[in-house]
Short mmCIF file of C-alpha atoms (C1' of nucleotides) in Angstrom, two decimals:
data_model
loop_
_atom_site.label_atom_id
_atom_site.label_comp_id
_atom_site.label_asym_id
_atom_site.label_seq_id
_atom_site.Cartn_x
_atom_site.Cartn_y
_atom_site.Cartn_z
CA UNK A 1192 -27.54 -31.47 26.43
CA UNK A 1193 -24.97 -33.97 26.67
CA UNK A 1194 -22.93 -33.84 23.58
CA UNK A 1195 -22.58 -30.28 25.08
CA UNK A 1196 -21.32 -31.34 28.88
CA UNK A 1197 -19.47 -34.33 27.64
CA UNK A 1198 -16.73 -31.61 26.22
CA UNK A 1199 -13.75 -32.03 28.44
CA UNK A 1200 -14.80 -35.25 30.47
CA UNK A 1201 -11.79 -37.84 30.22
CA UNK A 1202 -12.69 -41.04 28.79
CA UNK A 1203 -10.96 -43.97 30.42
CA UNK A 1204 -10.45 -47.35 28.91
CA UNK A 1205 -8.85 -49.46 31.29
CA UNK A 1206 -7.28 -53.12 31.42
CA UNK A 1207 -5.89 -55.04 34.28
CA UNK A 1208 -3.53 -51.59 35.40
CA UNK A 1209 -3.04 -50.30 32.79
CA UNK A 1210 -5.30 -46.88 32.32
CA UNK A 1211 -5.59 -45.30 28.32
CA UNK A 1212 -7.44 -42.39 28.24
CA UNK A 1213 -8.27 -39.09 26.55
CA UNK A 1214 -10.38 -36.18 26.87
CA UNK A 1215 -13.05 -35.42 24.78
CA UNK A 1216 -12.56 -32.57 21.90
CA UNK A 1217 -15.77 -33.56 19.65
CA UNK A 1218 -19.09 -34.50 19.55
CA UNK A 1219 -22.18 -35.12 17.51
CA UNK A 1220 -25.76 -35.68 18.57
CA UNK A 1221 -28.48 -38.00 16.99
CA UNK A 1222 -31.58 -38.09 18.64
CA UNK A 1223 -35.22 -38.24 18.26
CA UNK A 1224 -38.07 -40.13 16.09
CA UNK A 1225 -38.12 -37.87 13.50
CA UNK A 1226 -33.65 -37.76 12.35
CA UNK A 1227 -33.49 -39.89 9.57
CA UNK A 1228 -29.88 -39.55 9.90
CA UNK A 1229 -30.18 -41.95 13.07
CA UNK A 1230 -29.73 -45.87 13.19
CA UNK A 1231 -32.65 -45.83 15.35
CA UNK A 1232 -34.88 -44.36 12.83
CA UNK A 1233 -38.05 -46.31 12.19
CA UNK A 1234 -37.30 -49.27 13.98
CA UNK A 1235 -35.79 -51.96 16.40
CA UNK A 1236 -32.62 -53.79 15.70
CA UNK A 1237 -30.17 -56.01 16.63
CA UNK A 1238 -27.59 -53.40 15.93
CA UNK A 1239 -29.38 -50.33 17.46
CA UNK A 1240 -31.92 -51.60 19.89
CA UNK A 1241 -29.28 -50.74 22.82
CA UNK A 1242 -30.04 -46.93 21.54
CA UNK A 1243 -33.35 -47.14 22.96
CA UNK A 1244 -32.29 -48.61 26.26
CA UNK A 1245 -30.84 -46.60 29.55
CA UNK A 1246 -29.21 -43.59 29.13
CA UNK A 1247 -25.19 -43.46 29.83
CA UNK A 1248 -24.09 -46.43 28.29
CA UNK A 1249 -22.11 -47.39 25.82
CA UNK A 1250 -23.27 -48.30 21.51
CA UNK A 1251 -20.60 -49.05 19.24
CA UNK A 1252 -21.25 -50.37 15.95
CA UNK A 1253 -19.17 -51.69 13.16
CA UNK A 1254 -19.59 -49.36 9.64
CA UNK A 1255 -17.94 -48.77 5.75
CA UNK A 1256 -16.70 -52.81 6.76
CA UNK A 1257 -13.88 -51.45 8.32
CA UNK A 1258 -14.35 -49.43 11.27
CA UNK A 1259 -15.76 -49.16 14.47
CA UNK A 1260 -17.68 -45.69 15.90
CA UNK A 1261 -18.58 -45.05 19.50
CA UNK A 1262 -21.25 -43.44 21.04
CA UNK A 1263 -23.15 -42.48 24.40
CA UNK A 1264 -26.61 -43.06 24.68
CA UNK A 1265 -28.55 -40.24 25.52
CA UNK A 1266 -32.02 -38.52 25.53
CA UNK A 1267 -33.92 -35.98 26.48
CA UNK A 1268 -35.04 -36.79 29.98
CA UNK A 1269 -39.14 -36.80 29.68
CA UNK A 1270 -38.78 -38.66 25.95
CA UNK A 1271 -38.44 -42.53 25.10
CA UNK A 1272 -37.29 -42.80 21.48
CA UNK A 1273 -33.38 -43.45 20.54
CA UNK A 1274 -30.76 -41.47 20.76
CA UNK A 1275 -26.69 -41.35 21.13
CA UNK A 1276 -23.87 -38.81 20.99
CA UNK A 1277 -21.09 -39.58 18.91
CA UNK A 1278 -17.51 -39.45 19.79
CA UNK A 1279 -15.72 -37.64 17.09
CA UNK A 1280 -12.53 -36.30 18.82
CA UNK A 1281 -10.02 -37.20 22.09
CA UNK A 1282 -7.14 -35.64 22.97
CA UNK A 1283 -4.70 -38.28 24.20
CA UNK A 1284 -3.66 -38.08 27.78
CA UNK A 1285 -2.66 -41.19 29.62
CA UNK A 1286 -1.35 -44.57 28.36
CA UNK A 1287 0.36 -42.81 25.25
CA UNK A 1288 3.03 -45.81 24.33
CA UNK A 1289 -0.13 -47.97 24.27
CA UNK A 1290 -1.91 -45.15 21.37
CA UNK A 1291 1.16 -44.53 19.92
CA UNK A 1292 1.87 -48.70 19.35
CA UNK A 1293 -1.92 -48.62 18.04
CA UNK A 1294 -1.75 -45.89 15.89
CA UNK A 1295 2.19 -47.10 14.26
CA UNK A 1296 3.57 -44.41 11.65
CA UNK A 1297 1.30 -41.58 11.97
CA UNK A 1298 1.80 -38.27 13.55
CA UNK A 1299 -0.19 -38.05 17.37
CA UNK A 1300 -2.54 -35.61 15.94
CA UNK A 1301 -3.72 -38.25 13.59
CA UNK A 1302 -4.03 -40.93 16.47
CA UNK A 1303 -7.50 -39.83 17.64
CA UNK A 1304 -8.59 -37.03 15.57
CA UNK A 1305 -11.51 -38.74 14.14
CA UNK A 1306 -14.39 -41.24 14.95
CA UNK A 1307 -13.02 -43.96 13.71
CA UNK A 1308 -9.31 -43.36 15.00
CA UNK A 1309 -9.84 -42.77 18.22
CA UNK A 1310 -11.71 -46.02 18.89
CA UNK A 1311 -8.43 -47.77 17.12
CA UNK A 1312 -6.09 -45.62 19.57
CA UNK A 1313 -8.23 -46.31 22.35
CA UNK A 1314 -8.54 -50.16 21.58
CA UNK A 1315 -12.73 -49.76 21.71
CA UNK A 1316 -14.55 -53.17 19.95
CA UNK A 1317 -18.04 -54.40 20.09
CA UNK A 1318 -16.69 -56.12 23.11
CA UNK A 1319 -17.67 -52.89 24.83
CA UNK A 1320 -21.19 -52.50 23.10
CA UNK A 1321 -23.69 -52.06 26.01
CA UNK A 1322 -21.44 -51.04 28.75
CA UNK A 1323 -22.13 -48.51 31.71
CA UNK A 1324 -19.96 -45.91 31.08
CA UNK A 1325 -21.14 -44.02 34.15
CA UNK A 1326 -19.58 -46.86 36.41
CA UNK A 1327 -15.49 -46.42 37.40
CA UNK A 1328 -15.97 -50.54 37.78
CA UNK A 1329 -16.30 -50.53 34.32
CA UNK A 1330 -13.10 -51.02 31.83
CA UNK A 1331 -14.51 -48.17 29.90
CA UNK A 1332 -15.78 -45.25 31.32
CA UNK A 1333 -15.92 -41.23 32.01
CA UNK A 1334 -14.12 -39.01 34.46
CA UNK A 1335 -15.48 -35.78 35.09
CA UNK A 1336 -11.97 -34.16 33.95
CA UNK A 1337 -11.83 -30.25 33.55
CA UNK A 1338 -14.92 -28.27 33.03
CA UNK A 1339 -14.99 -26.25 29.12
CA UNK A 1340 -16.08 -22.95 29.39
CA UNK A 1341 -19.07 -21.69 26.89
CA UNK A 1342 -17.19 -19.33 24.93
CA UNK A 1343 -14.62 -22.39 24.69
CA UNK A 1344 -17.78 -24.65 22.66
CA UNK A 1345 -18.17 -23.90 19.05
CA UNK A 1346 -21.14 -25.97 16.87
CA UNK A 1347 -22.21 -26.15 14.12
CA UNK A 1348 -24.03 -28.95 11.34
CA UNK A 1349 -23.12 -32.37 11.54
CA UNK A 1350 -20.69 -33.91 8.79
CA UNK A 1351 -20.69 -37.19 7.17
CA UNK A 1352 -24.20 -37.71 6.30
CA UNK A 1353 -25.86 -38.17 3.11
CA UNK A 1354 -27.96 -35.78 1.26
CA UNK A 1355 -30.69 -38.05 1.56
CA UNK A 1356 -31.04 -36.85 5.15
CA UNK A 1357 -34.13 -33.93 4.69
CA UNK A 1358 -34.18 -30.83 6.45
CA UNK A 1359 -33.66 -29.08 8.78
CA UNK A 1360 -32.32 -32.31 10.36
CA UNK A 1361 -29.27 -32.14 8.11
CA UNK A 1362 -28.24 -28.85 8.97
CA UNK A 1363 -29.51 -28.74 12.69
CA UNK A 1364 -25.82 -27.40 14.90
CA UNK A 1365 -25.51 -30.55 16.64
CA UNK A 1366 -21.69 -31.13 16.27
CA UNK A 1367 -19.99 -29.70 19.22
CA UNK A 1368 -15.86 -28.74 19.87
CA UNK A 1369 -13.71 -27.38 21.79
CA UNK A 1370 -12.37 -24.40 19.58
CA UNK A 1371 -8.78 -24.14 18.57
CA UNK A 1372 -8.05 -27.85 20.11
CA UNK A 1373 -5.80 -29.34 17.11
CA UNK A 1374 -7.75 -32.90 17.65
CA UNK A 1375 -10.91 -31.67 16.03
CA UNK A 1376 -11.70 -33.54 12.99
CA UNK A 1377 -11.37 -32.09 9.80
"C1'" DA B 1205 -2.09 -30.04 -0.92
"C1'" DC B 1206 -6.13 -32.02 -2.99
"C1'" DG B 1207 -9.25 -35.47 -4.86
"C1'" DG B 1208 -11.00 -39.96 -5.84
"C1'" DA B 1209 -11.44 -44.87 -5.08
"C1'" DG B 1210 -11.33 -49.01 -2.33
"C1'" DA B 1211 -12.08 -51.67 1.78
"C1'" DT B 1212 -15.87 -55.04 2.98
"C1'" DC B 1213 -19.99 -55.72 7.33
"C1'" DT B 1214 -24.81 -54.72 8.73
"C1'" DT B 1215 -29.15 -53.29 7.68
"C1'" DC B 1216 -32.91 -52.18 4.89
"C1'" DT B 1217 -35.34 -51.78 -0.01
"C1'" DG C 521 -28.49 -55.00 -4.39
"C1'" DA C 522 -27.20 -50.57 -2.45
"C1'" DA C 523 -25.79 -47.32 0.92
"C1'" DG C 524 -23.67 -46.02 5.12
"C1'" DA C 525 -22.38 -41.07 11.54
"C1'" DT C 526 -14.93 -43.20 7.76
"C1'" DC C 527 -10.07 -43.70 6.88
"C1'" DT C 528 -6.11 -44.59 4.12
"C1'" DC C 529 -3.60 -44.94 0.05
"C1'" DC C 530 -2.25 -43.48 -4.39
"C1'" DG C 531 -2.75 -40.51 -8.16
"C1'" DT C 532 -2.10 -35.81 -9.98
"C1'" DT C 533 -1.26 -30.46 -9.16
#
DNA sequence: ACGGAGATCTTCT
DNA sequence: GAAGATCTCCGTT
Protein backbone atom coordinates (compact mmCIF):
# COMPACT_ATOMS: atom_id res chain seq x y z
CA UNK A 1 0.00 0.00 0.00
CA UNK A 2 1.33 3.32 -0.28
CA UNK A 3 1.90 4.64 3.13
CA UNK A 4 4.10 1.44 2.98
CA UNK A 5 6.24 2.33 -0.44
CA UNK A 6 6.22 5.99 0.26
CA UNK A 7 8.99 5.11 3.17
CA UNK A 8 12.21 6.47 1.86
CA UNK A 9 10.93 8.48 -1.29
CA UNK A 10 12.41 12.16 -1.03
CA UNK A 11 9.91 14.78 -1.00
CA UNK A 12 10.92 17.87 -2.91
CA UNK A 13 9.51 21.30 -2.47
CA UNK A 14 11.01 23.49 -4.84
CA UNK A 15 11.03 27.39 -5.67
CA UNK A 16 12.61 29.24 -8.48
CA UNK A 17 16.31 27.12 -7.75
CA UNK A 18 16.18 26.64 -4.84
CA UNK A 19 15.36 22.70 -3.97
CA UNK A 20 14.14 21.83 0.07
CA UNK A 21 13.63 18.44 0.54
CA UNK A 22 13.49 15.46 2.88
CA UNK A 23 12.91 11.90 2.93
CA UNK A 24 10.13 10.35 4.31
CA UNK A 25 10.47 8.55 7.95
CA UNK A 26 6.52 8.32 8.78
CA UNK A 27 3.34 7.63 7.65
CA UNK A 28 -0.30 7.09 8.44
CA UNK A 29 -3.11 5.77 6.30
CA UNK A 30 -6.88 6.81 6.24
CA UNK A 31 -8.89 5.20 3.85
CA UNK A 32 -12.17 3.73 3.13
CA UNK A 33 -16.10 4.43 3.70
CA UNK A 34 -16.33 2.85 6.75
CA UNK A 35 -12.96 4.99 9.08
CA UNK A 36 -14.69 7.37 10.97
CA UNK A 37 -11.39 8.67 11.79
CA UNK A 38 -11.30 10.12 8.08
CA UNK A 39 -12.32 13.73 6.86
CA UNK A 40 -13.93 12.02 4.10
CA UNK A 41 -16.25 10.12 6.22
CA UNK A 42 -19.90 10.48 5.30
CA UNK A 43 -19.66 13.11 2.95
CA UNK A 44 -18.44 15.76 0.33
CA UNK A 45 -16.71 18.93 1.28
CA UNK A 46 -15.10 21.84 0.42
CA UNK A 47 -12.23 20.85 2.61
CA UNK A 48 -12.02 17.10 1.68
CA UNK A 49 -13.68 16.66 -1.63
CA UNK A 50 -9.99 16.64 -3.28
CA UNK A 51 -9.73 13.17 -1.14
CA UNK A 52 -12.05 11.60 -3.41
CA UNK A 53 -10.41 12.84 -6.57
CA UNK A 54 -7.16 11.21 -8.51
CA UNK A 55 -4.85 9.39 -6.73
CA UNK A 56 -1.13 11.00 -6.20
CA UNK A 57 -1.90 14.35 -5.43
CA UNK A 58 -1.54 16.50 -2.94
CA UNK A 59 -4.54 17.47 0.36
CA UNK A 60 -3.44 19.71 2.92
CA UNK A 61 -5.75 21.10 5.32
CA UNK A 62 -5.57 23.66 8.01
CA UNK A 63 -6.43 22.00 11.82
CA UNK A 64 -6.34 22.87 16.00
CA UNK A 65 -6.39 26.80 14.16
CA UNK A 66 -2.90 26.66 13.96
CA UNK A 67 -1.40 24.20 11.78
CA UNK A 68 -1.25 22.79 8.57
CA UNK A 69 -1.04 18.65 7.83
CA UNK A 70 -0.15 17.09 4.51
CA UNK A 71 -1.22 14.21 2.88
CA UNK A 72 -1.16 11.96 -0.39
CA UNK A 73 -4.18 10.84 -1.80
CA UNK A 74 -4.45 7.36 -2.22
CA UNK A 75 -6.74 4.26 -2.66
CA UNK A 76 -7.04 1.01 -3.25
CA UNK A 77 -6.92 0.64 -7.00
CA UNK A 78 -10.50 -1.18 -7.87
CA UNK A 79 -12.34 1.22 -4.98
CA UNK A 80 -13.81 4.90 -5.33
CA UNK A 81 -14.35 6.25 -1.81
CA UNK A 82 -11.65 8.75 -0.06
CA UNK A 83 -8.62 8.19 1.09
CA UNK A 84 -5.00 9.89 1.94
CA UNK A 85 -1.73 8.98 3.65
CA UNK A 86 -0.48 11.26 6.07
CA UNK A 87 2.93 12.64 6.32
CA UNK A 88 4.07 12.32 9.84
CA UNK A 89 7.92 12.33 9.58
CA UNK A 90 10.98 13.73 7.03
CA UNK A 91 14.33 13.54 7.53
CA UNK A 92 15.89 16.77 6.27
CA UNK A 93 18.23 16.49 3.38
CA UNK A 94 18.64 19.36 1.01
CA UNK A 95 18.01 23.12 1.45
CA UNK A 96 18.90 22.88 5.31
CA UNK A 97 19.68 26.87 5.95
CA UNK A 98 16.19 27.32 4.44
CA UNK A 99 14.60 24.50 7.45
CA UNK A 100 16.86 25.61 9.82
CA UNK A 101 15.70 29.67 9.23
CA UNK A 102 12.02 28.08 9.39
CA UNK A 103 12.34 26.12 12.24
CA UNK A 104 14.58 29.24 14.44
CA UNK A 105 15.72 27.95 18.04
CA UNK A 106 14.98 24.38 18.01
CA UNK A 107 17.24 21.46 17.76
CA UNK A 108 17.13 19.73 13.80
CA UNK A 109 15.48 16.76 15.20
CA UNK A 110 12.60 18.91 16.17
CA UNK A 111 12.48 20.64 12.63
CA UNK A 112 10.40 17.90 10.95
CA UNK A 113 9.71 15.29 13.40
CA UNK A 114 6.05 15.69 13.34
CA UNK A 115 3.02 16.42 11.02
CA UNK A 116 2.69 19.62 11.67
CA UNK A 117 6.54 20.59 11.72
CA UNK A 118 7.57 19.31 8.84
CA UNK A 119 5.05 21.19 6.68
CA UNK A 120 6.48 24.51 8.66
CA UNK A 121 10.20 23.30 7.76
CA UNK A 122 9.22 22.47 4.43
CA UNK A 123 7.24 25.82 3.83
CA UNK A 124 3.91 23.53 2.66
CA UNK A 125 0.42 25.96 2.68
CA UNK A 126 -2.93 25.42 1.19
CA UNK A 127 -1.25 27.05 -1.72
CA UNK A 128 -0.21 23.50 -2.53
CA UNK A 129 -3.71 21.83 -1.82
CA UNK A 130 -4.53 19.83 -5.03
CA UNK A 131 -1.19 19.52 -6.56
CA UNK A 132 0.32 16.52 -8.63
CA UNK A 133 2.86 15.34 -6.65
CA UNK A 134 3.76 12.65 -9.16
CA UNK A 135 4.90 15.47 -11.67
CA UNK A 136 8.90 16.80 -11.28
CA UNK A 137 7.13 20.12 -13.06
CA UNK A 138 5.50 20.53 -10.01
CA UNK A 139 7.06 22.82 -7.01
CA UNK A 140 6.17 20.00 -4.76
CA UNK A 141 6.73 16.64 -5.48
CA UNK A 142 8.36 12.94 -4.88
CA UNK A 143 11.65 11.43 -5.91
CA UNK A 144 11.95 7.88 -5.83
CA UNK A 145 15.07 8.26 -3.31
CA UNK A 146 16.48 4.96 -1.67
CA UNK A 147 14.39 1.91 -1.45
CA UNK A 148 13.56 0.73 2.71
CA UNK A 149 13.96 -2.68 3.20
CA UNK A 150 10.94 -4.75 5.04
CA UNK A 151 12.63 -5.63 8.08
CA UNK A 152 13.58 -1.74 8.05
CA UNK A 153 9.28 -0.88 8.30
CA UNK A 154 7.84 -1.14 11.70
CA UNK A 155 3.71 -0.33 12.19
CA UNK A 156 1.68 -0.21 14.33
CA UNK A 157 -1.98 1.85 15.46
CA UNK A 158 -2.40 5.22 14.46
CA UNK A 159 -1.99 8.13 17.15
CA UNK A 160 -3.82 11.26 17.59
CA UNK A 161 -7.31 10.25 17.22
CA UNK A 162 -10.13 10.41 19.51
CA UNK A 163 -11.73 7.66 21.35
CA UNK A 164 -14.76 8.35 19.61
CA UNK A 165 -13.22 6.55 16.63
CA UNK A 166 -14.92 2.66 17.09
CA UNK A 167 -13.14 -0.35 16.46
CA UNK A 168 -11.14 -2.03 15.05
CA UNK A 169 -10.60 1.15 12.97
CA UNK A 170 -8.84 2.77 15.92
CA UNK A 171 -6.41 0.22 16.46
CA UNK A 172 -6.00 -1.06 12.77
CA UNK A 173 -1.53 -0.90 12.22
CA UNK A 174 -1.76 1.71 9.73
CA UNK A 175 1.11 4.02 10.96
CA UNK A 176 4.22 3.07 9.21
CA UNK A 177 8.31 4.03 10.08
CA UNK A 178 11.38 3.50 9.36
CA UNK A 179 12.75 1.87 12.68
CA UNK A 180 15.48 3.45 14.69
CA UNK A 181 15.33 6.78 12.32
CA UNK A 182 15.51 9.59 15.21
CA UNK A 183 12.75 11.73 13.05
CA UNK A 184 9.92 9.47 14.02
CA UNK A 185 7.37 11.24 15.97
CA UNK A 186 6.95 10.64 19.41
C1' DA B 1 11.37 14.83 32.38
C1' DC B 2 6.43 15.05 32.50
C1' DG B 3 1.79 16.94 32.23
C1' DG B 4 -1.72 20.23 31.22
C1' DA B 5 -3.62 24.19 28.87
C1' DG B 6 -3.98 27.42 25.10
C1' DA B 7 -4.00 28.73 20.33
C1' DT B 8 -7.98 29.75 17.12
C1' DC B 9 -10.01 27.75 11.80
C1' DT B 10 -13.17 24.45 9.50
C1' DT B 11 -16.71 21.38 9.68
C1' DC B 12 -20.57 19.14 11.52
C1' DT B 13 -24.37 18.47 15.40
C1' DG C 1 -21.49 25.14 20.28
C1' DA C 2 -18.00 21.54 20.27
C1' DA C 3 -14.30 18.79 18.64
C1' DG C 4 -10.40 17.95 15.83
C1' DA C 5 -4.98 13.17 11.93
C1' DT C 6 -0.95 19.05 16.76
C1' DC C 7 2.62 21.85 18.77
C1' DT C 8 4.56 24.90 22.10
C1' DC C 9 4.97 27.01 26.38
C1' DC C 10 4.92 27.07 31.24
C1' DG C 11 4.13 24.86 35.47
C1' DT C 12 5.71 21.34 38.77
C1' DT C 13 8.71 16.92 39.95
Amino acid sequence: MVARDVLGRVLVHQIDDQRVSGRVIETEAYMGSDDRALHGYGRITPRNKIMFGTAGVSYVYFIYGNYWMFNIVAKLSHVDYAGAVLIRALEPLEGLEIQAARREGRPQRDWTSGPARLVLAMGIDSALNGVDLTQPDSSLYFETGNPVLDKEVHFGPRVGLGSNVPEPWNSKPWRFWIAGNRYVSR
